[in-house]
């Protein structure tokens, strides 16, 4: 199981948010330095989020993110404000291994088919952001229906993997809710990376045993509630 340290970028700086709210940002410094720190501690992949993109300014941080991808040279998955085919193609062409489409995929599921045909499904990840069993889009503000039905549609349309985020526990460092994760993993046929609330070795062990393909570590890692070494060991 792959451990993805999160490098979330807002205003050119590496930050962590609580429940996706901009006003909760804790700043951790230069994104490249943060990324290199995790890599020096054993990480072999990064989860990058262009938060300015998620908040509506998709072009912000592009140069900084491209530089980070080029200089680290590790496996990367990137999301945040990718709302058009042109946006998606530009990130894929700049060297991101896999892009994450959530609101765009929900608004226009055929975008997954188009991009999978052009770049290969292994480079196209659909984001399933859920709260109380319901998919939420547009900055986690718009309910969109059963998250399992959306996951099934995304796979049928061409997504080669899924990023499942439990919005209810995201950023709170209080642990995961295993029930919806197990429900999702039991019915899908593609790799699933899990985010949201992962705080302890026990959380990671449970996800490994449930056959998750990867975990994203954000607030718990940056706040020291779990070390990267502990996470890597638990992930096997």
PDB file of C-alpha atoms in Angstrom:
ATOM      1  CA  UNK A   1       0.000   0.000   0.000  1.00  0.00           C
ATOM      2  CA  UNK A   2       1.429   3.359  -1.050  1.00  0.00           C
ATOM      3  CA  UNK A   3       1.703   6.220   1.435  1.00  0.00           C
ATOM      4  CA  UNK A   4       1.148   9.633  -0.163  1.00  0.00           C
ATOM      5  CA  UNK A   5       2.242  12.583   1.998  1.00  0.00           C
ATOM      6  CA  UNK A   6       0.053  15.538   1.064  1.00  0.00           C
ATOM      7  CA  UNK A   7       1.565  18.733  -0.274  1.00  0.00           C
ATOM      8  CA  UNK A   8      -1.371  21.143  -0.334  1.00  0.00           C
ATOM      9  CA  UNK A   9      -0.517  24.521  -1.858  1.00  0.00           C
ATOM     10  CA  UNK A  10      -2.314  27.773  -1.147  1.00  0.00           C
ATOM     11  CA  UNK A  11      -0.864  31.129  -2.127  1.00  0.00           C
ATOM     12  CA  UNK A  12       2.432  29.462  -3.006  1.00  0.00           C
ATOM     13  CA  UNK A  13       2.862  27.932   0.449  1.00  0.00           C
ATOM     14  CA  UNK A  14       2.383  24.437   1.814  1.00  0.00           C
ATOM     15  CA  UNK A  15      -0.627  24.396   4.149  1.00  0.00           C
ATOM     16  CA  UNK A  16      -3.082  22.093   5.850  1.00  0.00           C
ATOM     17  CA  UNK A  17      -6.783  22.916   6.191  1.00  0.00           C
ATOM     18  CA  UNK A  18      -9.485  21.605   8.512  1.00  0.00           C
ATOM     19  CA  UNK A  19     -12.620  20.397   6.717  1.00  0.00           C
ATOM     20  CA  UNK A  20     -11.426  22.147   3.559  1.00  0.00           C
ATOM     21  CA  UNK A  21     -12.016  25.648   4.986  1.00  0.00           C
ATOM     22  CA  UNK A  22      -9.599  28.296   3.785  1.00  0.00           C
ATOM     23  CA  UNK A  23      -9.736  30.228   7.056  1.00  0.00           C
ATOM     24  CA  UNK A  24      -8.302  27.251   8.971  1.00  0.00           C
ATOM     25  CA  UNK A  25      -5.003  27.133   7.059  1.00  0.00           C
ATOM     26  CA  UNK A  26      -1.877  26.255   9.014  1.00  0.00           C
ATOM     27  CA  UNK A  27       1.234  27.217   7.047  1.00  0.00           C
ATOM     28  CA  UNK A  28       4.185  24.823   6.850  1.00  0.00           C
ATOM     29  CA  UNK A  29       6.474  26.691   4.474  1.00  0.00           C
ATOM     30  CA  UNK A  30       7.811  26.120   0.979  1.00  0.00           C
ATOM     31  CA  UNK A  31       6.098  23.241  -0.868  1.00  0.00           C
ATOM     32  CA  UNK A  32       9.301  21.928  -2.423  1.00  0.00           C
ATOM     33  CA  UNK A  33      11.075  21.882   0.925  1.00  0.00           C
ATOM     34  CA  UNK A  34       8.147  20.046   2.499  1.00  0.00           C
ATOM     35  CA  UNK A  35       8.103  17.524  -0.347  1.00  0.00           C
ATOM     36  CA  UNK A  36      11.851  16.953  -0.118  1.00  0.00           C
ATOM     37  CA  UNK A  37      11.559  16.455   3.635  1.00  0.00           C
ATOM     38  CA  UNK A  38       9.021  13.657   3.188  1.00  0.00           C
ATOM     39  CA  UNK A  39      11.095  12.071   0.438  1.00  0.00           C
ATOM     40  CA  UNK A  40      14.209  12.157   2.624  1.00  0.00           C
ATOM     41  CA  UNK A  41      12.214  10.264   5.255  1.00  0.00           C
ATOM     42  CA  UNK A  42      11.329   7.474   2.846  1.00  0.00           C
ATOM     43  CA  UNK A  43       8.266   8.590   0.895  1.00  0.00           C
ATOM     44  CA  UNK A  44       8.174   7.420  -2.715  1.00  0.00           C
ATOM     45  CA  UNK A  45       5.055   9.285  -3.857  1.00  0.00           C
ATOM     46  CA  UNK A  46       3.334  12.624  -3.300  1.00  0.00           C
ATOM     47  CA  UNK A  47      -0.277  13.805  -3.243  1.00  0.00           C
ATOM     48  CA  UNK A  48      -0.369  17.404  -4.476  1.00  0.00           C
ATOM     49  CA  UNK A  49      -3.401  19.663  -4.169  1.00  0.00           C
ATOM     50  CA  UNK A  50      -3.619  23.055  -5.845  1.00  0.00           C
ATOM     51  CA  UNK A  51      -5.909  24.646  -3.272  1.00  0.00           C
ATOM     52  CA  UNK A  52      -6.005  27.931  -5.157  1.00  0.00           C
ATOM     53  CA  UNK A  53      -7.388  25.911  -8.048  1.00  0.00           C
ATOM     54  CA  UNK A  54     -10.002  24.337  -5.804  1.00  0.00           C
ATOM     55  CA  UNK A  55     -11.005  27.832  -4.697  1.00  0.00           C
ATOM     56  CA  UNK A  56     -11.338  29.012  -8.294  1.00  0.00           C
ATOM     57  CA  UNK A  57      -7.901  30.132  -9.518  1.00  0.00           C
ATOM     58  CA  UNK A  58      -6.643  27.125 -11.462  1.00  0.00           C
ATOM     59  CA  UNK A  59      -3.594  28.848 -12.982  1.00  0.00           C
ATOM     60  CA  UNK A  60      -2.129  29.883  -9.639  1.00  0.00           C
ATOM     61  CA  UNK A  61       0.783  27.739  -8.411  1.00  0.00           C
ATOM     62  CA  UNK A  62       1.211  26.097 -11.825  1.00  0.00           C
ATOM     63  CA  UNK A  63       4.863  27.075 -12.150  1.00  0.00           C
ATOM     64  CA  UNK A  64       5.640  26.088  -8.556  1.00  0.00           C
ATOM     65  CA  UNK A  65       3.907  22.720  -8.905  1.00  0.00           C
ATOM     66  CA  UNK A  66       5.590  21.982 -12.236  1.00  0.00           C
ATOM     67  CA  UNK A  67       8.977  22.769 -10.682  1.00  0.00           C
ATOM     68  CA  UNK A  68       8.204  20.504  -7.719  1.00  0.00           C
ATOM     69  CA  UNK A  69       7.242  17.616 -10.006  1.00  0.00           C
ATOM     70  CA  UNK A  70      10.348  18.043 -12.137  1.00  0.00           C
ATOM     71  CA  UNK A  71      12.781  18.349  -9.250  1.00  0.00           C
ATOM     72  CA  UNK A  72      11.460  15.510  -7.105  1.00  0.00           C
ATOM     73  CA  UNK A  73      10.970  12.996  -9.914  1.00  0.00           C
ATOM     74  CA  UNK A  74       8.717  10.720  -7.864  1.00  0.00           C
ATOM     75  CA  UNK A  75       5.230   9.380  -8.442  1.00  0.00           C
ATOM     76  CA  UNK A  76       2.714  12.213  -8.159  1.00  0.00           C
ATOM     77  CA  UNK A  77      -1.051  12.536  -8.162  1.00  0.00           C
ATOM     78  CA  UNK A  78      -2.554  15.996  -8.389  1.00  0.00           C
ATOM     79  CA  UNK A  79      -5.972  17.531  -7.845  1.00  0.00           C
ATOM     80  CA  UNK A  80      -7.563  20.860  -7.139  1.00  0.00           C
ATOM     81  CA  UNK A  81      -9.593  22.955  -9.532  1.00  0.00           C
ATOM     82  CA  UNK A  82      -9.143  20.875 -12.673  1.00  0.00           C
ATOM     83  CA  UNK A  83     -12.400  21.914 -14.322  1.00  0.00           C
ATOM     84  CA  UNK A  84     -11.739  21.563 -18.056  1.00  0.00           C
ATOM     85  CA  UNK A  85     -10.118  19.240 -20.575  1.00  0.00           C
ATOM     86  CA  UNK A  86      -7.476  21.884 -21.259  1.00  0.00           C
ATOM     87  CA  UNK A  87      -6.598  22.077 -17.559  1.00  0.00           C
ATOM     88  CA  UNK A  88      -6.396  18.304 -17.344  1.00  0.00           C
ATOM     89  CA  UNK A  89      -4.223  17.976 -20.424  1.00  0.00           C
ATOM     90  CA  UNK A  90      -1.839  20.703 -19.298  1.00  0.00           C
ATOM     91  CA  UNK A  91      -1.146  18.912 -16.009  1.00  0.00           C
ATOM     92  CA  UNK A  92      -0.751  15.525 -17.673  1.00  0.00           C
ATOM     93  CA  UNK A  93       1.588  17.005 -20.259  1.00  0.00           C
ATOM     94  CA  UNK A  94       3.758  18.661 -17.600  1.00  0.00           C
ATOM     95  CA  UNK A  95       4.630  15.351 -15.991  1.00  0.00           C
ATOM     96  CA  UNK A  96       1.991  14.590 -13.336  1.00  0.00           C
ATOM     97  CA  UNK A  97       1.587  10.829 -13.192  1.00  0.00           C
ATOM     98  CA  UNK A  98      -2.109  10.930 -12.329  1.00  0.00           C
ATOM     99  CA  UNK A  99      -4.708  13.692 -12.130  1.00  0.00           C
ATOM    100  CA  UNK A 100      -7.704  13.693  -9.800  1.00  0.00           C
ATOM    101  CA  UNK A 101     -11.046  14.828 -11.211  1.00  0.00           C
ATOM    102  CA  UNK A 102     -13.987  15.304  -8.877  1.00  0.00           C
ATOM    103  CA  UNK A 103     -16.363  18.201  -9.560  1.00  0.00           C
ATOM    104  CA  UNK A 104     -15.435  18.157 -13.275  1.00  0.00           C
ATOM    105  CA  UNK A 105     -16.060  14.413 -13.427  1.00  0.00           C
ATOM    106  CA  UNK A 106     -19.418  14.799 -11.693  1.00  0.00           C
ATOM    107  CA  UNK A 107     -20.488  17.651 -13.973  1.00  0.00           C
ATOM    108  CA  UNK A 108     -19.255  15.933 -17.142  1.00  0.00           C
ATOM    109  CA  UNK A 109     -18.482  12.219 -16.632  1.00  0.00           C
ATOM    110  CA  UNK A 110     -17.559  11.851 -20.308  1.00  0.00           C
ATOM    111  CA  UNK A 111     -14.379  13.812 -19.576  1.00  0.00           C
ATOM    112  CA  UNK A 112     -13.066  10.620 -17.944  1.00  0.00           C
ATOM    113  CA  UNK A 113     -13.620   8.683 -21.157  1.00  0.00           C
ATOM    114  CA  UNK A 114     -11.947  11.316 -23.316  1.00  0.00           C
ATOM    115  CA  UNK A 115      -8.880  11.647 -21.100  1.00  0.00           C
ATOM    116  CA  UNK A 116      -8.553   7.908 -20.499  1.00  0.00           C
ATOM    117  CA  UNK A 117      -8.606   7.318 -24.242  1.00  0.00           C
ATOM    118  CA  UNK A 118      -5.944   9.973 -24.768  1.00  0.00           C
ATOM    119  CA  UNK A 119      -3.591   9.283 -21.854  1.00  0.00           C
ATOM    120  CA  UNK A 120      -4.518   5.858 -20.497  1.00  0.00           C
ATOM    121  CA  UNK A 121      -6.886   5.115 -17.644  1.00  0.00           C
ATOM    122  CA  UNK A 122      -4.023   4.599 -15.189  1.00  0.00           C
ATOM    123  CA  UNK A 123      -3.390   8.367 -15.321  1.00  0.00           C
ATOM    124  CA  UNK A 124      -7.011   9.332 -14.634  1.00  0.00           C
ATOM    125  CA  UNK A 125      -8.280   9.183 -11.051  1.00  0.00           C
ATOM    126  CA  UNK A 126     -11.825  10.154 -10.089  1.00  0.00           C
ATOM    127  CA  UNK A 127     -12.356  11.826  -6.751  1.00  0.00           C
ATOM    128  CA  UNK A 128     -15.203  10.464  -4.660  1.00  0.00           C
ATOM    129  CA  UNK A 129     -15.710  13.020  -1.891  1.00  0.00           C
ATOM    130  CA  UNK A 130     -18.445  11.827   0.429  1.00  0.00           C
ATOM    131  CA  UNK A 131     -20.330  12.912   3.518  1.00  0.00           C
ATOM    132  CA  UNK A 132     -22.776  10.558   5.264  1.00  0.00           C
ATOM    133  CA  UNK A 133     -22.818   8.310   2.215  1.00  0.00           C
ATOM    134  CA  UNK A 134     -23.506  11.096  -0.264  1.00  0.00           C
ATOM    135  CA  UNK A 135     -21.149  12.451  -2.878  1.00  0.00           C
ATOM    136  CA  UNK A 136     -20.414  16.171  -2.462  1.00  0.00           C
ATOM    137  CA  UNK A 137     -19.001  18.444  -5.165  1.00  0.00           C
ATOM    138  CA  UNK A 138     -18.114  22.098  -5.809  1.00  0.00           C
ATOM    139  CA  UNK A 139     -15.874  22.532  -2.807  1.00  0.00           C
ATOM    140  CA  UNK A 140     -17.819  19.921  -0.813  1.00  0.00           C
ATOM    141  CA  UNK A 141     -20.860  22.198  -0.767  1.00  0.00           C
ATOM    142  CA  UNK A 142     -23.229  20.527  -3.251  1.00  0.00           C
ATOM    143  CA  UNK A 143     -24.812  17.126  -2.451  1.00  0.00           C
ATOM    144  CA  UNK A 144     -24.901  14.921  -5.530  1.00  0.00           C
ATOM    145  CA  UNK A 145     -26.305  11.510  -4.566  1.00  0.00           C
ATOM    146  CA  UNK A 146     -25.100   8.101  -3.445  1.00  0.00           C
ATOM    147  CA  UNK A 147     -21.304   7.878  -3.462  1.00  0.00           C
ATOM    148  CA  UNK A 148     -21.249   4.204  -4.490  1.00  0.00           C
ATOM    149  CA  UNK A 149     -23.333   4.944  -7.572  1.00  0.00           C
ATOM    150  CA  UNK A 150     -20.951   7.735  -8.518  1.00  0.00           C
ATOM    151  CA  UNK A 151     -17.943   5.477  -8.036  1.00  0.00           C
ATOM    152  CA  UNK A 152     -19.511   2.888 -10.333  1.00  0.00           C
ATOM    153  CA  UNK A 153     -20.260   5.517 -12.981  1.00  0.00           C
ATOM    154  CA  UNK A 154     -16.737   6.944 -12.841  1.00  0.00           C
ATOM    155  CA  UNK A 155     -15.234   3.500 -13.391  1.00  0.00           C
ATOM    156  CA  UNK A 156     -17.584   2.758 -16.285  1.00  0.00           C
ATOM    157  CA  UNK A 157     -16.614   6.083 -17.864  1.00  0.00           C
ATOM    158  CA  UNK A 158     -12.923   5.238 -17.747  1.00  0.00           C
ATOM    159  CA  UNK A 159     -11.376   6.194 -14.407  1.00  0.00           C
ATOM    160  CA  UNK A 160      -8.498   3.842 -13.680  1.00  0.00           C
ATOM    161  CA  UNK A 161      -8.513   4.546  -9.942  1.00  0.00           C
ATOM    162  CA  UNK A 162     -10.481   6.376  -7.270  1.00  0.00           C
ATOM    163  CA  UNK A 163      -9.576   8.765  -4.473  1.00  0.00           C
ATOM    164  CA  UNK A 164     -12.103   8.343  -1.677  1.00  0.00           C
ATOM    165  CA  UNK A 165     -12.247  11.190   0.833  1.00  0.00           C
ATOM    166  CA  UNK A 166     -14.545  11.082   3.842  1.00  0.00           C
ATOM    167  CA  UNK A 167     -15.302  14.774   4.191  1.00  0.00           C
ATOM    168  CA  UNK A 168     -16.939  14.244   7.583  1.00  0.00           C
ATOM    169  CA  UNK A 169     -13.607  13.387   9.229  1.00  0.00           C
ATOM    170  CA  UNK A 170     -11.143  15.146   6.924  1.00  0.00           C
ATOM    171  CA  UNK A 171      -8.557  17.253   8.729  1.00  0.00           C
ATOM    172  CA  UNK A 172      -9.885  16.509  12.217  1.00  0.00           C
ATOM    173  CA  UNK A 173      -7.187  13.959  13.200  1.00  0.00           C
ATOM    174  CA  UNK A 174      -9.756  11.830  15.011  1.00  0.00           C
ATOM    175  CA  UNK A 175      -9.421   8.652  12.947  1.00  0.00           C
ATOM    176  CA  UNK A 176     -11.272   7.114  10.047  1.00  0.00           C
ATOM    177  CA  UNK A 177     -14.809   5.805   9.648  1.00  0.00           C
ATOM    178  CA  UNK A 178     -14.175   2.311   8.233  1.00  0.00           C
ATOM    179  CA  UNK A 179     -17.760   1.437   7.245  1.00  0.00           C
ATOM    180  CA  UNK A 180     -18.080   3.455   3.993  1.00  0.00           C
ATOM    181  CA  UNK A 181     -14.513   2.576   3.040  1.00  0.00           C
ATOM    182  CA  UNK A 182     -15.229  -1.133   3.317  1.00  0.00           C
ATOM    183  CA  UNK A 183     -18.479  -0.653   1.379  1.00  0.00           C
ATOM    184  CA  UNK A 184     -16.608   1.044  -1.460  1.00  0.00           C
ATOM    185  CA  UNK A 185     -13.712  -1.389  -1.556  1.00  0.00           C
ATOM    186  CA  UNK A 186     -16.083  -4.347  -1.668  1.00  0.00           C
ATOM    187  CA  UNK A 187     -17.847  -3.217  -4.843  1.00  0.00           C
ATOM    188  CA  UNK A 188     -15.222  -1.562  -7.080  1.00  0.00           C
ATOM    189  CA  UNK A 189     -12.762  -3.133  -9.477  1.00  0.00           C
ATOM    190  CA  UNK A 190     -10.061  -0.431  -9.568  1.00  0.00           C
ATOM    191  CA  UNK A 191      -7.436   0.693  -7.025  1.00  0.00           C
ATOM    192  CA  UNK A 192      -8.753   3.014  -4.307  1.00  0.00           C
ATOM    193  CA  UNK A 193      -6.615   5.525  -2.438  1.00  0.00           C
ATOM    194  CA  UNK A 194      -8.170   6.681   0.844  1.00  0.00           C
ATOM    195  CA  UNK A 195      -7.968  10.149   2.405  1.00  0.00           C
ATOM    196  CA  UNK A 196      -9.644  11.844   5.336  1.00  0.00           C
ATOM    197  CA  UNK A 197      -9.096  11.342   9.038  1.00  0.00           C
ATOM    198  CA  UNK A 198      -6.169   8.911   8.831  1.00  0.00           C
ATOM    199  CA  UNK A 199      -4.396   9.538  12.112  1.00  0.00           C
ATOM    200  CA  UNK A 200      -2.869   6.375  13.566  1.00  0.00           C
ATOM    201  CA  UNK A 201      -1.021   3.172  12.816  1.00  0.00           C
ATOM    202  CA  UNK A 202      -4.296   1.364  13.540  1.00  0.00           C
ATOM    203  CA  UNK A 203      -6.064   3.366  10.815  1.00  0.00           C
ATOM    204  CA  UNK A 204      -3.404   2.491   8.256  1.00  0.00           C
ATOM    205  CA  UNK A 205      -3.326  -1.161   9.276  1.00  0.00           C
ATOM    206  CA  UNK A 206      -7.098  -1.400   8.875  1.00  0.00           C
ATOM    207  CA  UNK A 207      -6.926   0.136   5.406  1.00  0.00           C
ATOM    208  CA  UNK A 208      -4.110  -2.175   4.352  1.00  0.00           C
ATOM    209  CA  UNK A 209      -6.088  -5.191   5.520  1.00  0.00           C
ATOM    210  CA  UNK A 210      -9.151  -3.875   3.669  1.00  0.00           C
ATOM    211  CA  UNK A 211      -7.040  -3.836   0.494  1.00  0.00           C
ATOM    212  CA  UNK A 212      -6.816  -0.091  -0.097  1.00  0.00           C
ATOM    213  CA  UNK A 213      -4.205   0.742  -2.728  1.00  0.00           C
ATOM    214  CA  UNK A 214      -2.908   3.783  -0.876  1.00  0.00           C
ATOM    215  CA  UNK A 215      -3.443   6.357   1.838  1.00  0.00           C
ATOM    216  CA  UNK A 216      -3.071  10.130   1.842  1.00  0.00           C
ATOM    217  CA  UNK A 217      -1.591  11.613   5.012  1.00  0.00           C
ATOM    218  CA  UNK A 218      -2.053  15.304   5.684  1.00  0.00           C
ATOM    219  CA  UNK A 219      -2.849  16.971   8.992  1.00  0.00           C
ATOM    220  CA  UNK A 220      -1.862  14.011  11.167  1.00  0.00           C
ATOM    221  CA  UNK A 221       1.538  13.832   9.492  1.00  0.00           C
ATOM    222  CA  UNK A 222       2.254  17.558   9.631  1.00  0.00           C
ATOM    223  CA  UNK A 223       1.115  17.865  13.248  1.00  0.00           C
ATOM    224  CA  UNK A 224       3.218  14.905  14.345  1.00  0.00           C
ATOM    225  CA  UNK A 225       0.328  12.687  15.445  1.00  0.00           C
ATOM    226  CA  UNK A 226       1.910  10.004  13.282  1.00  0.00           C
ATOM    227  CA  UNK A 227       5.395   9.869  11.795  1.00  0.00           C
ATOM    228  CA  UNK A 228       6.068   8.968   8.204  1.00  0.00           C
ATOM    229  CA  UNK A 229       8.227   6.076   9.347  1.00  0.00           C
ATOM    230  CA  UNK A 230       5.359   4.649  11.399  1.00  0.00           C
ATOM    231  CA  UNK A 231       3.012   5.072   8.439  1.00  0.00           C
ATOM    232  CA  UNK A 232       5.362   3.355   5.994  1.00  0.00           C
ATOM    233  CA  UNK A 233       5.901   0.439   8.353  1.00  0.00           C
ATOM    234  CA  UNK A 234       2.149   0.036   8.895  1.00  0.00           C
ATOM    235  CA  UNK A 235       1.525   0.183   5.157  1.00  0.00           C
ATOM    236  CA  UNK A 236       3.915  -2.712   4.672  1.00  0.00           C
TER     237      UNK A 236
END
